[in-house]
Tab-separated table of C-alpha atoms and ligand atoms in Angstrom:
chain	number	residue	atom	x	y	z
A	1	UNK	CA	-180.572	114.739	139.863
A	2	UNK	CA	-178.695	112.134	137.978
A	3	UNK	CA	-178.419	112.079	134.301
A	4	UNK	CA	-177.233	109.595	131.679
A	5	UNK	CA	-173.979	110.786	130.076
A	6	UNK	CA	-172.654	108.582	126.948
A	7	UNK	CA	-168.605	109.525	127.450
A	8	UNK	CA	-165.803	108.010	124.464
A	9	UNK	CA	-162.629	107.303	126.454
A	10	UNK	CA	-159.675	105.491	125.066
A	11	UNK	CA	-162.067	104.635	122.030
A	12	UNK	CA	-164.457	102.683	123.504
A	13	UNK	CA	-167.404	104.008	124.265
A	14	UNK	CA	-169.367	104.336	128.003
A	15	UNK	CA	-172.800	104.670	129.014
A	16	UNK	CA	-172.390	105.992	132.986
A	17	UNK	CA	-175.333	107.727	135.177
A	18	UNK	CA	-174.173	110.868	137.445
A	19	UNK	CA	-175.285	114.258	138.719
A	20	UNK	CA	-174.329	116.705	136.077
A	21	UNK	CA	-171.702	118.752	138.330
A	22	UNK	CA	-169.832	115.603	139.119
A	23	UNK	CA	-166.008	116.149	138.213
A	24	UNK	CA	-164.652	113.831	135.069
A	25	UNK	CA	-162.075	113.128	137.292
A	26	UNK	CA	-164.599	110.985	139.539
A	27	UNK	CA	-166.492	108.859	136.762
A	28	UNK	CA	-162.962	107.985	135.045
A	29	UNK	CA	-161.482	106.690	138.322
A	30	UNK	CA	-165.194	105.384	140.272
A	31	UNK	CA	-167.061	104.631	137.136
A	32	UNK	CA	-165.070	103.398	134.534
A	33	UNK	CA	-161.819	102.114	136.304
A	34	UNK	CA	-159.394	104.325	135.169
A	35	UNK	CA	-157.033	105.458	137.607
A	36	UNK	CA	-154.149	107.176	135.827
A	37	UNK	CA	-155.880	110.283	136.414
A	38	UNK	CA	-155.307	111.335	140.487
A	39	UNK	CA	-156.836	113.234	142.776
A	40	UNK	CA	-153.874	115.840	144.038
A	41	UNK	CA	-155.395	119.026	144.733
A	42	UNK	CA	-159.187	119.391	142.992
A	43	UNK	CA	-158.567	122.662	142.285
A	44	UNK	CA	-157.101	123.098	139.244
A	45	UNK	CA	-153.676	123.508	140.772
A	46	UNK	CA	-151.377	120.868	140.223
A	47	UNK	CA	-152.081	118.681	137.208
A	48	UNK	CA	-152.445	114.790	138.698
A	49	UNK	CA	-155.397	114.706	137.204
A	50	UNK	CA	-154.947	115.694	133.630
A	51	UNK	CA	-156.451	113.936	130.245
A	52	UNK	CA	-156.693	114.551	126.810
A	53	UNK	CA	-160.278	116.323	125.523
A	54	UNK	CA	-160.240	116.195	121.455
A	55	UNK	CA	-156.111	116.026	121.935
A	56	UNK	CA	-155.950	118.687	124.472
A	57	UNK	CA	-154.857	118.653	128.407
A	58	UNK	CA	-157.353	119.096	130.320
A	59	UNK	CA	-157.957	119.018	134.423
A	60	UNK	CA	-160.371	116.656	135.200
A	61	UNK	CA	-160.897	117.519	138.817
A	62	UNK	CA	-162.930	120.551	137.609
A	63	UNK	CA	-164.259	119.770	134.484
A	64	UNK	CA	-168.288	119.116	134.807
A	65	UNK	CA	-169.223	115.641	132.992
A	66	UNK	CA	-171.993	117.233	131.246
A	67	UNK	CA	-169.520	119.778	129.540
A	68	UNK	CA	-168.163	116.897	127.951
A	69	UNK	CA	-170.477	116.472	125.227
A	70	UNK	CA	-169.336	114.329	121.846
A	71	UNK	CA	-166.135	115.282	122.709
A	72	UNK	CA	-162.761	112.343	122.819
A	73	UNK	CA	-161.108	111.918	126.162
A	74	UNK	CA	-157.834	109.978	126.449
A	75	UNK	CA	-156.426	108.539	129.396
A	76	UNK	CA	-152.751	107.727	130.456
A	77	UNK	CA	-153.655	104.170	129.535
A	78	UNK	CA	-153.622	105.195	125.614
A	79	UNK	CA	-150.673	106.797	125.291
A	80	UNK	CA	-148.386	103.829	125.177
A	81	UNK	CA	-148.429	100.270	125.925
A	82	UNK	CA	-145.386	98.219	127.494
A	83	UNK	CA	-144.487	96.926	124.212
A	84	UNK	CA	-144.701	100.469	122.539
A	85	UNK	CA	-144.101	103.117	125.084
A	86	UNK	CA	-144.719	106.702	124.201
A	87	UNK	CA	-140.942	108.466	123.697
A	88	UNK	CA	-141.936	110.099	127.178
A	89	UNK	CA	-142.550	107.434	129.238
A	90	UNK	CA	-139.223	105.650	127.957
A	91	UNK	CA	-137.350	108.842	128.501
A	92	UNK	CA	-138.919	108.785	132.138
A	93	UNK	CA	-137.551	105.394	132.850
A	94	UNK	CA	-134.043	106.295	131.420
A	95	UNK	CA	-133.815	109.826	133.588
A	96	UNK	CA	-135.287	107.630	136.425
A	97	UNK	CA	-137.777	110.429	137.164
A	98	UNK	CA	-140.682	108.518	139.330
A	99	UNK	CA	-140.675	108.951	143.099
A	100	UNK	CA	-143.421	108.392	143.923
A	101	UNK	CA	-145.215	108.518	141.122
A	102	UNK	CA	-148.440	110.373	142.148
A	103	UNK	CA	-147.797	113.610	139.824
A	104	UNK	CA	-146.793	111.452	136.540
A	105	UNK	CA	-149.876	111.534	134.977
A	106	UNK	CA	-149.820	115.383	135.008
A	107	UNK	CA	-146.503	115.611	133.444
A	108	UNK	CA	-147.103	112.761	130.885
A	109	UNK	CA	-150.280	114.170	129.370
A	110	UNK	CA	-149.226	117.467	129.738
A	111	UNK	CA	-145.959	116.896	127.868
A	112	UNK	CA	-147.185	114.824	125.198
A	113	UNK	CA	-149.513	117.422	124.001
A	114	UNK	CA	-146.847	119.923	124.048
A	115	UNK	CA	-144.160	117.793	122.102
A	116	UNK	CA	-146.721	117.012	119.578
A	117	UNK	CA	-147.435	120.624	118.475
A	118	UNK	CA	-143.532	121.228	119.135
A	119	UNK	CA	-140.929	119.309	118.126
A	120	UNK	CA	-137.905	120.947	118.873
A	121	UNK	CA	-138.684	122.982	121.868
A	122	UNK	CA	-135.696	125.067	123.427
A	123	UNK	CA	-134.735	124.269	126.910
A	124	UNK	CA	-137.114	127.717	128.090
A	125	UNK	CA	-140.199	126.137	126.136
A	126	UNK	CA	-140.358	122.950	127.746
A	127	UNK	CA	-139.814	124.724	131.253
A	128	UNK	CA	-142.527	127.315	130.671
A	129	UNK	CA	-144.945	124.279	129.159
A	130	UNK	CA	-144.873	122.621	132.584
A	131	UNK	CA	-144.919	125.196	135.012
A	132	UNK	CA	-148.090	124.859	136.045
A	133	UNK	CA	-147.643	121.154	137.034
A	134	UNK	CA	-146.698	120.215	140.538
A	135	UNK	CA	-144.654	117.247	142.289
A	136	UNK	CA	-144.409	116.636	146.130
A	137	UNK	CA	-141.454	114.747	145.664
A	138	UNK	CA	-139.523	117.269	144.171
A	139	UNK	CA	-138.614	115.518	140.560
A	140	UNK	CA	-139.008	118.873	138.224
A	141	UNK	CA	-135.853	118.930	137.102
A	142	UNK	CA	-135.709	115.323	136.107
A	143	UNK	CA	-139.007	115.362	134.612
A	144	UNK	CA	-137.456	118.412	132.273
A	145	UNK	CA	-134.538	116.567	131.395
A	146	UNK	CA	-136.652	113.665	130.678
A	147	UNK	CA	-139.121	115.736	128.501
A	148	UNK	CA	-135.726	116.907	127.032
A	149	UNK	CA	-134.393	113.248	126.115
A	150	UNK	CA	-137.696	112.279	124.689
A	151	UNK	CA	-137.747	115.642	121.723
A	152	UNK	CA	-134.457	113.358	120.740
A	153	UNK	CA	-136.342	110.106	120.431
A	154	UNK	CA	-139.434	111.072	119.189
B	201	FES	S1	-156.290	117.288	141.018
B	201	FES	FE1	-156.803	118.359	139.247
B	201	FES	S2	-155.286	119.875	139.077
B	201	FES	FE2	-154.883	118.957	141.009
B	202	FES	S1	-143.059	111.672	142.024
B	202	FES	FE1	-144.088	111.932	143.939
B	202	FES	S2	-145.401	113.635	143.634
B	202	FES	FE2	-144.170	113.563	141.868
């Protein structure tokens, strides 16, 4: 049976009605509009659908919206505008990582968690940070050098 949920995201704050079970992934994209966040596998596998929960990554394609709770979710859409990109998403654009651009938000909000907490990372670090992400289109090893270039511009 549905429930009413109250959910903060991106600092603003939503009142959305759902079944309990249904994945944070769904009410982001279907509710609220947010579609940084992808579908890719649903199972926990390959990242697309990653946000920040109180500052950590989180998969959103399992997570339950009623495990949510008071907690802060940021989406892709807060980490950097076009006038003030995030040190990532500029080092992106300079490694010209996208393909086609379906896994980004995985690496993104994965990565920005992990240079936060570590600001000089060694080459291993940064590879063993992002193993568990996954892209079709076969960009890991820009997406590390990217990563990488953005620990020097951050
Ligand atoms: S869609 Fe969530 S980890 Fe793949
Ligand atoms: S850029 Fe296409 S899946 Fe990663």
């Amino acid at each position: 049976m549905s429930e009413k949920f109250s959910l903060t995201v991106n600092g603003s704050v939503h009142s959305v009605t759902a079944d309990p079970d249904t994945p944070l992934l769904y009410v982001l994209r279907d509710d609220l509009g947010l579609n940084n966040p992808h579908f890719g596998c649903g199972l926990a596998q390959c990242g697309a659908c990653t946000v920040h929960l109180d500052g950590q990554p989180i998969r959103s394609c399992i997570t339950p919206i009623s495990t949510i709770g008071d907690g802060k979710i940021t989406t892709l859409a807060a980490l950097g505008t076009p006038e003030k990109p995030h040190p990532l998403q500029t080092a992106y654009i300079e490694e010209q990582v996208p393909q086609c651009g379906y896994c980004i938000n995985g690496w993104l909000m994965t990565a920005a968690t992990f240079l936060r907490d570590n600001k000089k990372p060694t080459d291993a670090q940064i590879k063993d940070a992002l193993v568990d992400l996954i892209c079709r289109c076969g960009t890991h090893g820009a997406a590390l050098r990217a990563v990488k270039r953005a620990t020097q511009q951050a």
